[in-house]
Amino acid sequence: MKRWLLTLVFCWCFIASAQTTLSLDDDAAYIVRYEKKVAQLKNDSAKAFGYLQLSSYCRLIADTVKIKRYLAAGKQLAGKNLFLEAAVPYFESLSLLTTGNMPLIQNKLMEAEKKMSALTSKDAFMIRGLIWHAYSTSQQIQGKENEATKNFIGKALPYAKKSGNLFLIGNVNKSVGIGFMNANQRDLAAQYLNIAIKNIEHASTDNPVRLEILVETYVAAAENDIYRKQLTNAKINLDRAYEIIKPHPASNLFYKFDYVQGIYYNRVKQYDKGLEHFEHGIALGLNDPRSVHSVNRLMYGRYETLSLKKDFKKAGAQLEDLIKSPYILSTDKKMYYKDLAKVYTNGGLTSQALKWSEKYIHLSDSLYEAKFQNDIIEMEKKYREADNQQQIARLKIQKKNAELTAKNNKQLAWFLGIIGLFLLILFITIWLLLKNQRHLASQKLLEIERQQQLALSKAMLDAEEKERNRMATDLHDGLGGMLAGVKINLSSFASGNEMENHSFELQKIISQLDSSATELRNIARNMMPQTLINFGLETALKEFCDSMMRPDLEIDFEALNINPDIPFPKQAIIYRIVQEILTNILKHANATEIVLQCSQRQNRFYITAEDNGKGFDVDANNLKSGMGLANIKNRVQYLGGILEISSEINEGTTINIELEAD
């Protein structure tokens, strides 16, 4: 079966652009060759899987008749083969892509995942990697970026690695990188995109879409590097992409390539070359109805380039052509109206600038009015609901008062009859209370002290997190802005003709400011990591472990059933506990391997950290007074947790923590 799985991993490579299949070669000819290959097979299982693959390959040529025919043939020959039975719902999900019915597609994918979870072969792991890659991509299409990124990292990527398929590993890393690009996490995106490139480059060439996905990854990495101001890296990846697509001048891969190549030339101020690429992409896509969104993007790029060239009249004409597209949202159209007013103002075309300013104001008012009306309706609905709740509450109070009155009257009748017995019980109770008064007072004092200690710990932890957040914000927005301003002023100052003799020293100072700003951002991110805020605890812990790894230190991180709905303050405390543990190991243990496991069972959260370091004496006095361990104990105690440390000299250390997660 393995030899039939080599090219399977292409099947969901193009789902993120469900209307357009990226292509370089003659896909129809490839399918004809593959049909002949499957027809020669003798084994029913191999032939069944071949037909299932053909049903997915036929999407490349949009042949719905063949898709249905080969899917039916594959299902018929699958028989009782457990692997094929589990794979069938996955291929059914591919056949449903043209319907756009995402709930049904996702149900089919989860049906396949449930059946495939009982199998542990590399082939099964690869199918599961494909399933979760497909499911996460469908979440991206629905706008659920955070959930998609979590599933890419927590589900698709681990199964891809277990399968050992380099193309699948690369393709999932590409999707994760694009997710971080969309979240404006450029440095994280670069890490995943570079891993994707390395794996796809070394993947098997027996794959009909390997080159297409490699080009797409090169172009995505280049675009990300342009916004990171890493223009040299961007140029390298663009050149790599062009070498692949150059022999195929009609390929729709040029839509993406031309756009990114155009914005690259804009950054290096070679505007004419940028225009050539925007115009080439537009001309290539005008007769392709599936490329309308790509063409719109290229047209906006052409408008920006013309504006940079100060050819304001042509820039305005380009933007007016773009507005005629029926696929533009009202919010985008509002932005284009504002741009038109600006570009015509810059070009001295006052009447046209006034015209588009009025359109912008009118559209803004219309959008605001629609939102205002919705807000009014929602406010009225909430008011009515609140009024109804108040009436219900008043009726409940009246009913409760009536019941209480009846109950009190009944109790009063019994009270006089049992008053003697009550006095006797009261006397005995007082005697017992006096006897145990000292013991109870002692217990109460201990409880008060414990509550005060918890309150003090909470106040200290809350203050620490607030101060971290404040300092991170002040560093990033305050000092970071000041450094950026100094850099801009120095750059402007260095451009003066009278400073030519000092340009080298100024450039050196500007470079040092860049390094300082980068270090400042790293410090601010460590004080309050944005990944924890944007993507939750599991992703933040994985990123932190990755950042702690060194050539001489391997960290194996495993997350099991971590609930993303843990309250954020507790997520922050758990993150700080793990951060303190790993920092202490790095500082003191001289370890080369660390195993970190974080898991959750119902409302209990468990942390286990093991290292192969030099160990220590757990009962040593200097250890008990250390700040690192004290910080960990305070946080664990605040979350109602238990901390256990076991260690022996030269035998490593194990830390077990159990916390309340709710």
XYZ file of C-alpha atoms in Angstrom:
662
model
C 0.000 0.000 0.000
C 2.880 2.411 0.707
C 3.809 2.937 -2.921
C 0.265 4.168 -3.603
C 0.439 6.801 -0.863
C 3.421 8.692 -2.270
C 1.375 11.283 -4.148
C -1.681 11.357 -1.905
C -0.480 14.357 0.059
C -1.298 16.771 -2.743
C -5.053 16.323 -2.308
C -5.741 19.275 -0.014
C -2.864 21.470 -1.151
C -5.167 23.682 -3.155
C -8.232 23.883 -0.886
C -7.262 27.310 0.442
C -8.090 28.632 -3.032
C -11.082 26.436 -3.739
C -12.033 28.328 -6.892
C -8.542 28.223 -8.490
C -6.209 25.230 -8.840
C -2.551 26.210 -9.135
C -0.954 24.565 -12.136
C 2.288 24.306 -14.084
C 2.109 21.125 -16.160
C -0.497 19.369 -18.296
C -2.621 17.821 -15.535
C -4.903 16.021 -18.004
C -1.932 14.117 -19.454
C -0.783 13.133 -15.960
C -4.251 11.777 -15.134
C -4.358 9.727 -18.345
C -1.016 8.118 -17.444
C -2.237 7.392 -13.937
C -5.493 5.841 -15.231
C -3.447 3.378 -17.302
C -1.267 2.576 -14.287
C -4.291 1.798 -12.072
C -5.962 -0.297 -14.778
C -2.940 -2.649 -14.806
C -3.168 -3.416 -11.082
C -4.258 -6.908 -10.022
C -4.749 -6.479 -6.277
C -8.243 -5.195 -5.348
C -7.004 -3.137 -2.379
C -4.321 -1.407 -4.436
C -6.774 -0.785 -7.268
C -9.382 0.558 -4.805
C -6.901 3.065 -3.430
C -5.808 3.972 -6.955
C -9.415 4.799 -7.900
C -9.830 6.900 -4.735
C -6.697 8.844 -5.671
C -7.954 9.337 -9.225
C -11.178 10.823 -7.836
C -9.079 13.488 -6.117
C -6.684 13.999 -9.066
C -9.632 14.753 -11.366
C -10.253 17.919 -9.366
C -7.185 19.309 -11.127
C -9.131 19.279 -14.410
C -12.577 19.948 -12.821
C -14.038 16.716 -14.277
C -16.972 16.078 -11.914
C -18.134 13.007 -13.857
C -14.805 11.233 -13.367
C -14.637 12.338 -9.729
C -17.930 10.559 -8.965
C -17.116 7.507 -11.104
C -13.714 6.812 -9.544
C -14.969 7.491 -6.019
C -17.757 4.925 -6.486
C -15.313 2.375 -7.957
C -12.901 2.835 -5.053
C -15.645 2.413 -2.442
C -16.902 -0.741 -4.168
C -13.472 -2.435 -4.139
C -12.550 -1.299 -0.610
C -14.353 -4.264 0.950
C -13.533 -4.908 4.611
C -10.055 -3.391 4.481
C -9.895 -1.246 7.654
C -7.473 1.288 6.195
C -9.522 1.806 3.025
C -12.812 1.978 4.967
C -11.295 4.749 7.091
C -9.866 6.567 4.040
C -13.143 6.638 2.050
C -14.795 9.510 4.052
C -11.643 11.577 3.528
C -11.885 11.223 -0.258
C -15.636 11.883 -0.058
C -14.822 15.214 1.634
C -12.609 16.103 -1.369
C -15.434 15.342 -3.785
C -17.666 17.789 -1.866
C -15.349 20.783 -2.295
C -17.254 22.074 -5.320
C -20.447 22.296 -3.209
C -18.883 24.732 -0.717
C -20.810 22.952 2.076
C -18.180 23.307 4.809
C -20.216 21.728 7.670
C -20.773 18.580 5.574
C -17.102 18.503 4.478
C -15.951 18.864 8.083
C -18.310 16.077 9.230
C -16.811 13.740 6.615
C -13.290 14.650 7.740
C -14.094 13.931 11.386
C -15.740 10.626 10.381
C -12.482 9.650 8.649
C -10.420 10.786 11.679
C -12.531 8.680 14.062
C -12.103 5.550 11.945
C -8.405 6.145 11.230
C -7.562 6.761 14.931
C -7.595 3.000 15.574
C -4.641 2.503 13.170
C -1.009 3.277 13.988
C 0.885 2.712 10.730
C 2.824 5.503 9.016
C 0.212 5.449 6.245
C -2.520 6.015 8.830
C -0.564 8.869 10.428
C -0.189 10.475 6.994
C -3.936 10.260 6.304
C -4.617 11.776 9.744
C -2.145 14.556 8.986
C -4.010 15.216 5.725
C -7.365 15.128 7.522
C -6.329 17.716 10.117
C -4.601 19.830 7.478
C -7.839 19.833 5.502
C -9.985 20.519 8.578
C -7.750 23.405 9.710
C -7.736 24.877 6.196
C -11.538 24.776 6.130
C -11.508 26.713 9.425
C -9.269 29.339 7.782
C -11.789 29.665 4.944
C -14.514 30.275 7.561
C -12.405 33.024 9.165
C -11.525 31.003 12.290
C -7.806 31.806 12.140
C -6.999 31.086 15.803
C -8.695 27.660 15.829
C -7.070 26.804 12.498
C -3.563 27.690 13.718
C -4.039 25.637 16.893
C -5.138 22.585 14.906
C -2.321 23.004 12.373
C 0.246 23.035 15.207
C -1.414 20.638 17.656
C -2.903 18.065 15.264
C -1.787 18.207 11.628
C 1.916 18.832 12.281
C 2.480 16.026 14.864
C 0.790 13.445 12.605
C 2.735 14.693 9.586
C 5.994 14.241 11.499
C 4.992 10.726 12.584
C 4.277 9.833 8.958
C 7.774 10.921 7.901
C 6.435 12.367 4.616
C 8.570 15.441 3.886
C 6.057 17.016 1.499
C 3.225 16.788 4.028
C 5.476 18.155 6.802
C 6.463 21.047 4.557
C 2.912 21.758 3.429
C 1.580 21.895 7.011
C 4.450 24.171 8.068
C 3.562 26.423 5.112
C -0.043 26.650 6.331
C 1.103 27.480 9.881
C 3.429 30.160 8.510
C 0.635 31.741 6.473
C -1.583 31.689 9.579
C 1.051 33.634 11.518
C 1.418 36.017 8.541
C -2.317 36.737 8.721
C -1.913 37.408 12.455
C 0.979 39.803 11.676
C 3.436 37.565 13.569
C 6.095 37.963 10.885
C 9.085 36.448 12.703
C 7.138 33.312 13.676
C 5.821 33.049 10.128
C 9.374 33.176 8.764
C 10.450 30.259 10.971
C 7.659 27.972 9.755
C 7.954 29.029 6.102
C 11.707 28.327 6.078
C 11.063 24.845 7.540
C 8.390 24.313 4.872
C 10.791 25.234 2.056
C 13.503 22.900 3.344
C 11.124 19.906 3.582
C 9.363 20.451 0.233
C 12.688 20.910 -1.557
C 13.839 17.491 -0.302
C 10.473 15.739 -0.782
C 9.863 13.036 -3.390
C 9.478 14.400 -6.924
C 6.758 11.809 -7.655
C 4.047 14.323 -6.800
C 1.894 16.204 -9.346
C 1.770 19.439 -7.327
C 5.123 19.495 -5.512
C 6.528 22.271 -7.718
C 3.326 24.335 -7.502
C 3.348 24.209 -3.692
C 7.090 24.923 -3.598
C 6.561 28.047 -5.744
C 3.667 29.134 -3.548
C 5.846 28.692 -0.427
C 8.769 30.614 -1.968
C 6.415 33.496 -2.834
C 4.750 33.515 0.614
C 8.168 33.556 2.328
C 9.291 36.393 0.049
C 6.189 38.476 0.817
C 6.693 37.894 4.538
C 10.371 38.900 4.279
C 9.461 42.089 2.412
C 7.285 43.207 5.323
C 10.095 42.138 7.710
C 12.441 44.387 5.657
C 14.602 41.350 4.840
C 14.807 42.283 1.160
C 17.850 40.125 0.367
C 16.065 36.969 1.537
C 12.943 38.026 -0.346
C 14.894 38.409 -3.595
C 16.480 34.953 -3.179
C 13.080 33.246 -2.778
C 11.545 35.203 -5.664
C 14.403 34.150 -7.947
C 13.933 30.516 -6.885
C 10.230 30.723 -7.697
C 10.859 32.337 -11.086
C 13.292 29.620 -12.155
C 10.484 27.069 -11.722
C 7.645 28.994 -13.411
C 9.704 30.626 -16.175
C 9.152 27.698 -18.634
C 5.365 28.007 -18.066
C 4.446 31.617 -19.018
C 0.681 30.949 -18.920
C 0.666 29.475 -15.392
C -1.718 31.095 -12.941
C 1.091 30.948 -10.376
C 2.208 34.240 -11.964
C -0.755 35.982 -10.253
C 0.899 35.593 -6.839
C 4.467 35.835 -8.122
C 3.872 39.064 -10.072
C 2.173 40.719 -7.101
C 4.984 39.953 -4.650
C 7.695 40.742 -7.233
C 5.929 44.071 -7.848
C 5.853 45.081 -4.182
C 9.511 44.030 -3.895
C 10.475 46.450 -6.673
C 8.400 49.149 -4.977
C 10.450 48.662 -1.789
C 13.710 49.097 -3.699
C 12.200 52.078 -5.593
C 12.392 50.448 -9.051
C 8.827 51.451 -9.835
C 8.915 50.776 -13.589
C 9.910 47.149 -12.994
C 7.165 46.882 -10.400
C 4.621 48.159 -12.929
C 5.774 45.565 -15.473
C 4.944 42.736 -13.082
C 1.587 44.142 -11.981
C 0.559 44.682 -15.608
C 1.788 41.213 -16.647
C -0.301 39.561 -13.916
C -3.384 41.652 -14.765
C -3.135 40.841 -18.483
C -2.705 37.131 -17.711
C -5.767 36.990 -15.466
C -8.270 39.203 -17.313
C -9.677 36.278 -19.326
C -9.736 33.883 -16.365
C -13.008 34.294 -14.411
C -11.544 32.342 -11.482
C -8.766 34.886 -10.964
C -10.916 37.936 -10.216
C -9.645 38.388 -6.644
C -6.008 37.958 -7.720
C -6.510 40.514 -10.518
C -8.092 42.988 -8.077
C -5.059 42.616 -5.808
C -2.701 43.215 -8.744
C -4.704 46.281 -9.823
C -4.385 47.774 -6.343
C -0.640 47.096 -6.458
C -0.458 48.933 -9.794
C -2.357 51.870 -8.273
C 0.099 52.075 -5.358
C 3.078 52.001 -7.733
C 1.654 54.792 -9.900
C 1.071 56.837 -6.740
C 4.663 56.289 -5.656
C 5.758 57.487 -9.128
C 3.567 60.579 -8.565
C 1.603 59.755 -11.714
C -1.566 60.663 -9.844
C -3.870 60.849 -12.856
C -3.116 57.282 -14.000
C -3.208 56.080 -10.396
C -6.714 57.486 -9.995
C -7.855 55.938 -13.288
C -6.537 52.522 -12.153
C -8.388 52.754 -8.858
C -11.606 53.807 -10.620
C -11.327 50.665 -12.799
C -10.846 48.555 -9.670
C -13.990 49.988 -8.045
C -16.059 48.710 -10.993
C -15.401 45.101 -9.932
C -18.575 43.433 -8.550
C -16.480 41.485 -6.032
C -15.441 44.427 -3.840
C -16.865 44.723 -0.304
C -18.423 47.970 0.901
C -15.662 48.424 3.493
C -12.996 48.055 0.752
C -14.895 50.446 -1.496
C -14.910 53.017 1.317
C -11.099 52.752 1.535
C -10.795 53.108 -2.268
C -12.985 56.252 -2.253
C -10.705 57.765 0.388
C -7.617 56.803 -1.657
C -9.135 58.392 -4.781
C -9.791 61.651 -2.964
C -6.221 61.621 -1.681
C -4.543 60.778 -5.002
C -6.522 63.399 -6.942
C -5.729 65.984 -4.266
C -2.031 65.181 -4.577
C -2.361 65.527 -8.371
C -4.046 68.909 -8.138
C -7.316 67.601 -9.657
C -9.559 69.444 -7.222
C -12.957 68.703 -8.790
C -12.327 64.960 -8.948
C -10.908 64.955 -5.431
C -14.095 66.700 -4.212
C -16.280 64.188 -6.062
C -14.652 61.166 -4.396
C -14.523 62.879 -1.026
C -18.311 63.309 -1.185
C -18.711 59.644 -2.187
C -16.484 58.619 0.715
C -18.484 60.708 3.193
C -21.795 59.420 1.814
C -20.688 55.772 1.986
C -19.246 56.287 5.477
C -22.554 57.800 6.624
C -24.494 54.930 5.023
C -22.351 52.303 6.726
C -22.564 54.164 10.024
C -26.341 54.536 9.708
C -26.758 50.813 9.007
C -24.606 49.981 12.022
C -26.494 52.552 14.122
C -29.842 51.017 13.168
C -28.591 47.560 14.103
C -27.312 48.902 17.417
C -30.699 50.527 18.133
C -32.565 47.290 17.372
C -30.173 45.300 19.556
C -30.451 47.862 22.373
C -34.261 47.764 22.250
C -34.194 43.952 22.295
C -31.927 43.942 25.354
C -34.157 46.545 27.072
C -37.290 44.432 26.521
C -35.537 41.318 27.768
C -34.334 43.173 30.873
C -37.852 44.525 31.535
C -39.341 41.033 31.239
C -36.716 39.649 33.597
C -37.522 42.354 36.149
C -41.242 41.478 36.045
C -40.460 37.778 36.485
C -38.130 38.587 39.404
C -40.869 40.689 41.122
C -43.398 37.833 40.808
C -40.885 35.365 42.227
C -40.212 37.644 45.201
C -43.942 38.009 45.907
C -44.430 34.252 45.760
C -41.422 33.650 47.979
C -42.671 36.190 50.583
C -46.088 34.495 50.719
C -44.510 31.078 51.216
C -42.221 32.475 53.910
C -45.120 34.015 55.821
C -47.052 30.717 55.845
C -43.952 28.844 56.942
C -43.274 31.300 59.798
C -46.840 30.978 61.099
C -46.539 27.216 61.171
C -43.166 27.340 62.927
C -44.524 29.739 65.559
C -47.154 27.189 66.540
C -44.469 24.625 67.202
C -42.055 26.998 68.880
C -43.791 27.299 72.268
C -44.089 23.514 72.560
C -40.387 22.821 72.095
C -38.857 25.851 73.813
C -37.902 23.815 76.876
C -36.102 21.235 74.796
C -34.371 23.991 72.888
C -33.023 25.564 76.115
C -31.621 22.216 77.205
C -29.904 21.710 73.862
C -28.597 25.274 74.028
C -27.064 24.648 77.464
C -25.300 21.493 76.268
C -24.096 23.276 73.145
C -22.630 26.163 75.152
C -20.830 23.726 77.433
C -19.310 21.927 74.456
C -18.340 25.225 72.838
C -16.566 26.375 76.000
C -14.733 23.080 76.198
C -13.473 23.335 72.646
C -13.076 27.095 72.503
C -9.283 27.090 72.672
C -8.958 24.443 70.006
C -11.387 26.223 67.658
C -9.727 29.589 68.223
C -6.387 28.091 67.291
C -7.812 26.568 64.102
C -9.519 29.826 63.184
C -6.278 31.747 63.641
C -4.449 29.338 61.356
C -7.189 29.665 58.755
C -7.054 33.473 58.916
C -3.295 33.374 58.459
C -3.663 31.046 55.486
C -6.295 33.275 53.881
C -4.127 36.330 54.434
C -1.161 34.553 52.886
C -3.284 33.578 49.847
C -4.586 37.136 49.545
C -1.038 38.462 49.746
C 0.121 35.971 47.099
C -2.779 36.931 44.839
C -2.028 40.619 45.233
C 1.658 40.065 44.517
C 0.950 37.903 41.443
C -1.701 40.281 40.094
C 0.607 43.225 40.652
C 3.476 41.384 38.987
C 1.414 40.547 35.862
C 0.023 44.091 35.666
C 3.502 45.549 36.039
C 4.862 43.158 33.383
C 2.040 44.152 31.030
C 2.531 47.861 31.785
C 6.278 47.676 31.322
C 5.897 45.662 28.088
C 3.448 48.248 26.745
C 5.611 51.182 27.882
C 8.742 49.623 26.398
C 7.054 48.805 23.093
C 4.925 51.952 22.668
C 7.077 54.445 24.562
C 10.765 53.675 24.316
C 10.223 51.668 21.103
C 8.492 54.651 19.508
C 11.259 56.956 20.677
C 13.936 54.683 19.153
C 11.971 54.538 15.900
C 11.678 58.321 15.898
C 15.398 58.735 16.527
C 16.122 56.326 13.674
C 13.841 58.230 11.268
C 15.392 61.579 12.221
C 18.931 60.189 11.833
C 18.018 58.644 8.457
C 16.593 61.975 7.266
C 19.621 63.809 8.633
C 21.996 61.327 6.939
C 20.365 61.933 3.558
C 21.524 65.579 3.519
C 24.340 66.380 1.105
C 26.326 68.094 3.837
C 26.588 64.831 5.826
C 28.314 62.730 3.142
C 31.586 62.689 5.134
C 29.806 61.287 8.162
C 27.361 58.886 6.440
C 29.258 55.755 7.515
C 29.186 56.712 11.200
C 25.493 57.651 10.987
C 24.617 54.392 9.252
C 26.466 52.549 11.994
C 24.435 54.419 14.625
C 21.190 53.664 12.734
C 22.139 49.960 12.615
C 22.776 50.020 16.365
C 19.338 51.627 16.879
C 17.770 48.825 14.791
C 19.468 46.208 17.001
C 18.334 48.069 20.137
C 14.735 48.241 18.884
C 14.773 44.504 18.067
C 16.130 43.644 21.521
C 13.522 45.938 23.084
C 10.720 44.131 21.234
C 12.108 40.757 22.413
C 12.173 41.972 26.026
C 8.593 43.308 25.754
C 7.396 40.036 24.173
C 8.997 37.974 26.981
C 7.364 40.153 29.629
C 3.901 39.654 28.123
C 4.051 37.179 25.179
C 1.636 38.090 22.378
C 1.299 34.415 21.425
C -0.315 33.738 24.826
C -2.803 36.553 24.234
C -3.557 35.691 20.589
C -3.389 31.885 20.500
C -3.662 30.625 24.065
C -1.602 28.595 26.513
C -0.673 25.527 24.428
C 0.733 27.480 21.475
C 2.555 29.929 23.797
C 4.204 27.078 25.743
C 5.345 25.392 22.524
C 6.788 28.661 21.212
C 8.583 29.291 24.536
C 10.092 25.764 24.522
C 11.264 26.254 20.940
C 12.865 29.583 21.879
C 14.712 27.998 24.848
C 16.311 25.231 22.791
C 20.051 25.475 22.110
C 22.462 23.314 20.114
C 23.382 21.620 23.399
C 19.853 21.531 24.879
C 16.871 19.536 23.551
C 13.390 20.251 24.952
C 10.673 17.675 24.243
C 7.289 19.375 24.860
C 4.026 17.426 24.907
C 0.550 18.908 25.452
C -2.445 16.676 26.237
C -6.089 17.824 26.301
C -5.337 21.433 27.293
C -8.661 23.304 27.370
C -8.388 26.623 25.481
C -11.136 28.079 27.741
C -8.992 28.216 30.896
C -9.406 31.797 32.262
C -6.623 33.993 30.914
C -5.245 35.041 34.359
C -4.710 31.359 35.192
C -3.189 30.728 31.752
C -0.721 33.535 32.502
C 0.186 32.035 35.907
C 0.680 28.549 34.428
C 2.855 30.073 31.699
C 4.962 31.860 34.341
C 5.357 28.612 36.338
C 6.668 26.753 33.272
C 8.838 29.752 32.348
C 10.375 29.789 35.855
C 10.975 26.002 35.826
C 12.743 25.991 32.449
C 14.737 29.129 33.306
C 15.958 27.534 36.557
C 16.964 24.347 34.713
C 18.797 26.374 32.080
C 20.634 28.422 34.740
C 21.549 25.742 37.268
C 21.117 22.170 35.986
C 23.647 21.947 33.106
C 21.091 19.672 31.414
C 21.193 18.554 27.785
C 17.661 17.098 27.665
C 14.388 18.305 29.159
C 11.032 16.531 28.915
C 8.070 18.836 29.629
C 4.503 17.510 29.709
C 1.406 19.682 30.306
C -1.982 18.008 30.497
C -5.476 18.598 31.777
C -8.079 16.236 33.216
C -11.414 17.943 33.911
C -10.593 20.880 36.240
C -7.102 19.697 37.191
C -3.982 20.816 35.312
C -0.744 18.807 35.544
C 2.848 19.891 34.835
C 5.747 17.418 34.771
C 9.334 18.508 34.012
C 12.274 16.090 33.918
C 15.908 16.892 33.153
C 19.176 14.952 32.991
C 21.149 17.670 34.774
C 23.450 17.581 37.769
C 20.624 17.444 40.342
C 20.695 18.982 43.814
C 19.923 18.439 47.500
C 16.191 19.140 47.847
C 16.503 19.803 51.610
C 19.349 22.329 51.344
C 18.695 25.627 53.172
C 19.976 27.821 50.349
C 17.516 26.099 47.992
C 14.535 26.818 50.243
C 15.365 30.514 50.289
C 15.896 30.829 46.517
C 13.723 33.317 44.642
C 13.015 30.984 41.683
C 11.557 28.189 43.811
C 9.705 30.707 45.995
C 8.039 32.214 42.899
C 6.956 28.761 41.727
C 5.600 27.844 45.196
C 3.642 31.107 45.483
C 1.982 30.622 42.100
C 1.202 26.949 42.760
C -0.247 27.804 46.179
C -2.350 30.580 44.650
C -3.918 28.090 42.215
C -4.634 25.628 45.051
C -1.979 23.279 43.763
C 0.559 20.714 44.923
C 4.301 20.907 44.186
C 6.599 17.868 44.407
C 10.349 17.932 43.648
C 12.570 14.873 43.550
C 16.269 15.097 42.730
C 19.564 13.324 43.323
C 23.082 14.553 42.725
C 24.176 13.708 39.138
C 20.845 11.918 38.553
C 18.704 14.794 37.272
C 15.542 16.365 38.655
C 11.789 15.712 38.348
C 9.155 18.342 39.168
C 5.444 17.404 39.431
C 2.758 20.057 39.839
C -1.014 19.685 40.130
C -3.206 22.812 39.849
C -6.815 23.931 39.741
C -7.586 25.037 36.152
C -11.146 26.400 36.530
